[in-house]
Tab-separated table of C-alpha atoms in Angstrom:
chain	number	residue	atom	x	y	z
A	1444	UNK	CA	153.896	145.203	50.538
A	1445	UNK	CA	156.770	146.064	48.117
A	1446	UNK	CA	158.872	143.594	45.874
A	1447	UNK	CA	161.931	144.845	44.013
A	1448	UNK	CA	163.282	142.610	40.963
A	1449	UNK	CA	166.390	142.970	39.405
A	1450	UNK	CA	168.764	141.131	37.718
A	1451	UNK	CA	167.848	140.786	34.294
A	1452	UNK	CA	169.502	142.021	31.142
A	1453	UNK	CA	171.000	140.475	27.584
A	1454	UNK	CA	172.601	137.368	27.473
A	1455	UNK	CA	173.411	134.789	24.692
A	1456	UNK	CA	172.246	131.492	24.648
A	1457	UNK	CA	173.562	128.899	27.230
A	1458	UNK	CA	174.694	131.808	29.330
A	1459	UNK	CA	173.409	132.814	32.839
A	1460	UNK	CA	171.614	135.179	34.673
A	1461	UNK	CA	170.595	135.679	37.885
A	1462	UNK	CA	167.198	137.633	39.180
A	1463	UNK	CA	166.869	138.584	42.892
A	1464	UNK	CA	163.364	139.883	44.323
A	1465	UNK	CA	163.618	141.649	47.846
A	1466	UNK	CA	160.580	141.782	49.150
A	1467	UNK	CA	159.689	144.272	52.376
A	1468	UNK	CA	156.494	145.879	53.868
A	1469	UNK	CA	155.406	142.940	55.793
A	1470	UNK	CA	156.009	141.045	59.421
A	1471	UNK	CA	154.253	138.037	58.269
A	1472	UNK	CA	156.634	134.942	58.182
A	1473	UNK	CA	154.570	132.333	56.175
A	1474	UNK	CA	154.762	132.973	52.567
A	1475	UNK	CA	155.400	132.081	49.098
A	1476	UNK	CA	156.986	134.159	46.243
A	1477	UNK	CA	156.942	133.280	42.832
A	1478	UNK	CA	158.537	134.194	39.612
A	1479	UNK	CA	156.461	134.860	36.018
A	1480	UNK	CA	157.363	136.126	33.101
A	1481	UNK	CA	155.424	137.472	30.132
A	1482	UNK	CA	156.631	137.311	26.595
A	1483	UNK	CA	155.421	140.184	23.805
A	1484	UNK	CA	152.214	138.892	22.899
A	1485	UNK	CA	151.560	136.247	25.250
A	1486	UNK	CA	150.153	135.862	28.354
A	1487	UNK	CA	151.834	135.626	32.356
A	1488	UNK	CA	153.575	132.213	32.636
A	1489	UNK	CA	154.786	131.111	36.154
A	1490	UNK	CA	158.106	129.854	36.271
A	1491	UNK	CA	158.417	129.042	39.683
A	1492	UNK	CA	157.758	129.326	43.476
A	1493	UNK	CA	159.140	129.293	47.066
A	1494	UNK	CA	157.936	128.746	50.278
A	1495	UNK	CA	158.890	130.232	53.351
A	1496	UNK	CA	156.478	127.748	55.433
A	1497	UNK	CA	157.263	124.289	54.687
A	1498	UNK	CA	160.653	125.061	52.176
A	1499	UNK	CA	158.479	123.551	49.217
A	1500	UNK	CA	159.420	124.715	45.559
A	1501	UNK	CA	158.313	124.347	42.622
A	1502	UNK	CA	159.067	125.077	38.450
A	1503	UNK	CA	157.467	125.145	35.421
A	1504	UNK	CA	158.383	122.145	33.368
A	1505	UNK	CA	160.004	124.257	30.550
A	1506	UNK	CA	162.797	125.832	33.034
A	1507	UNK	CA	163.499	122.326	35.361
A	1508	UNK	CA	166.928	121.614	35.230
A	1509	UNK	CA	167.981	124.739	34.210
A	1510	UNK	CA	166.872	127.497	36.753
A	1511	UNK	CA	166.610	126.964	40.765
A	1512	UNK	CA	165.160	129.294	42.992
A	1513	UNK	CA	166.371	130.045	46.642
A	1514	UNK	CA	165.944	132.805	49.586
A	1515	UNK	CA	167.535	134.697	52.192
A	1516	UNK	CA	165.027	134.651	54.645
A	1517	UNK	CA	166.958	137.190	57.032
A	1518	UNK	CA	167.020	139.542	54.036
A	1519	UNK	CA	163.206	138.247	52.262
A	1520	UNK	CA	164.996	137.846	49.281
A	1521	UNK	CA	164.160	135.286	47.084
A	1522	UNK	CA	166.506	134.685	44.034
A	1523	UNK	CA	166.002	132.456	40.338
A	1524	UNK	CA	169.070	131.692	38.914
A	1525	UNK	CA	168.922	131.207	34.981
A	1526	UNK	CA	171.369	128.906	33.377
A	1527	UNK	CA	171.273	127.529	30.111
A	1528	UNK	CA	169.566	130.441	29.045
A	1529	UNK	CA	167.219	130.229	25.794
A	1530	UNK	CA	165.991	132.446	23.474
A	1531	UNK	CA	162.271	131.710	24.175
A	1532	UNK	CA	163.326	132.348	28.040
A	1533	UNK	CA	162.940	136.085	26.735
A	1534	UNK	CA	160.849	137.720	28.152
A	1535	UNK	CA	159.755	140.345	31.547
A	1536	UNK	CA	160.218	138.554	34.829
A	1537	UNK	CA	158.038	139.377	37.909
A	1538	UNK	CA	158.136	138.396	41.200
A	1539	UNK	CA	155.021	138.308	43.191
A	1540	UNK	CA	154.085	137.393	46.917
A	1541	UNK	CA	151.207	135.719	48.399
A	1542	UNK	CA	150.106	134.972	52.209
A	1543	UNK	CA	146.710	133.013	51.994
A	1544	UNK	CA	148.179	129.610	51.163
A	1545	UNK	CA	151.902	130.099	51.647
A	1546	UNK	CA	153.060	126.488	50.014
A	1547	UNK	CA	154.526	125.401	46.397
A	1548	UNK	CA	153.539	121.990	46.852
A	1549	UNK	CA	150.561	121.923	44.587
A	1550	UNK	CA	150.972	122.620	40.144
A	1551	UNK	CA	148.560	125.635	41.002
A	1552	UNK	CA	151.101	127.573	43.141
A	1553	UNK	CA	152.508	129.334	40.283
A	1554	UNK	CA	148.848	130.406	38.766
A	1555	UNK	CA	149.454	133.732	38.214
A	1556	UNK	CA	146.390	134.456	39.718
A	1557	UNK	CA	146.574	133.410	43.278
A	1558	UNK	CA	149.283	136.351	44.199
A	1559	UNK	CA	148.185	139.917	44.818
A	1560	UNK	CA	151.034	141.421	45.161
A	1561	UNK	CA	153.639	142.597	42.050
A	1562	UNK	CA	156.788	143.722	41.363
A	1563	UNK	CA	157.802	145.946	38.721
A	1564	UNK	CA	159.449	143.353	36.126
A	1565	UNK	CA	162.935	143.040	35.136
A	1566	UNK	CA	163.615	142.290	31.300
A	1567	UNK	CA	165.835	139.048	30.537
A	1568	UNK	CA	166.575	139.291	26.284
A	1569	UNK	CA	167.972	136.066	25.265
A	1570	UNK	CA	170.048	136.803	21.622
A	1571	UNK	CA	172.891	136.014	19.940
């Protein structure tokens, strides 16, 4: 399993950005990928999480209203689009992928710890 993110890069506040994660190496069609980031210092925060199963999604409170997630399921490409951008939205973003309970439904689904499988990170640097 392989996930590619990309997408990030500088913006100033209130501006946009928007993070794709193409995900191959797999034939399985029920899963969920989710987006974390990780500011210096602090620990892996989920931001948010898509389901190819039952279409479920779900954010962190500190991003709703302001980013959305979506997929191309031809492509397994699952995209966050950042608008209103912050500067404590700085930070690495990774996507991840996980097949044992493929639904966003529940506040756990973005627990950092129920995916196995990581991308590399893409920066996002929020600055004026």
């Amino acid at each position: 399993v392989q996930l590619q993110a990309s997408g990030g890069g500088l913006a100033q506040p209130g501006n946009s950005l928007r993070l794709s994660c193409a995900a191959s190496g797999f034939t399985a069609e029920d899963y969920a990928i989710g987006w974390f980031r990780q500011a210096p210092g602090k620990g892996r925060e989920g931001v948010s999480c898509i389901s190819s199963t039952d279409d479920s999604i779900r954010y962190t409170d500190s991003v709703k209203g302001r980013f959305s997630t979506s997929r191309d399921s031809t492509k397994k490409t699952v995209y966050l689009q950042l608008n209103s951008l912050k500067p404590e939205d700085t930070g690495m973003y990774y996507c991840a992928i996980q097949f044992h309970l493929p639904t966003c439904m529940f506040e756990r689904s973005i627990t950092p710890e129920r995916y196995k499988h990581w991308g590399q990170g893409t920066q996002v640097t929020v600055s004026s």
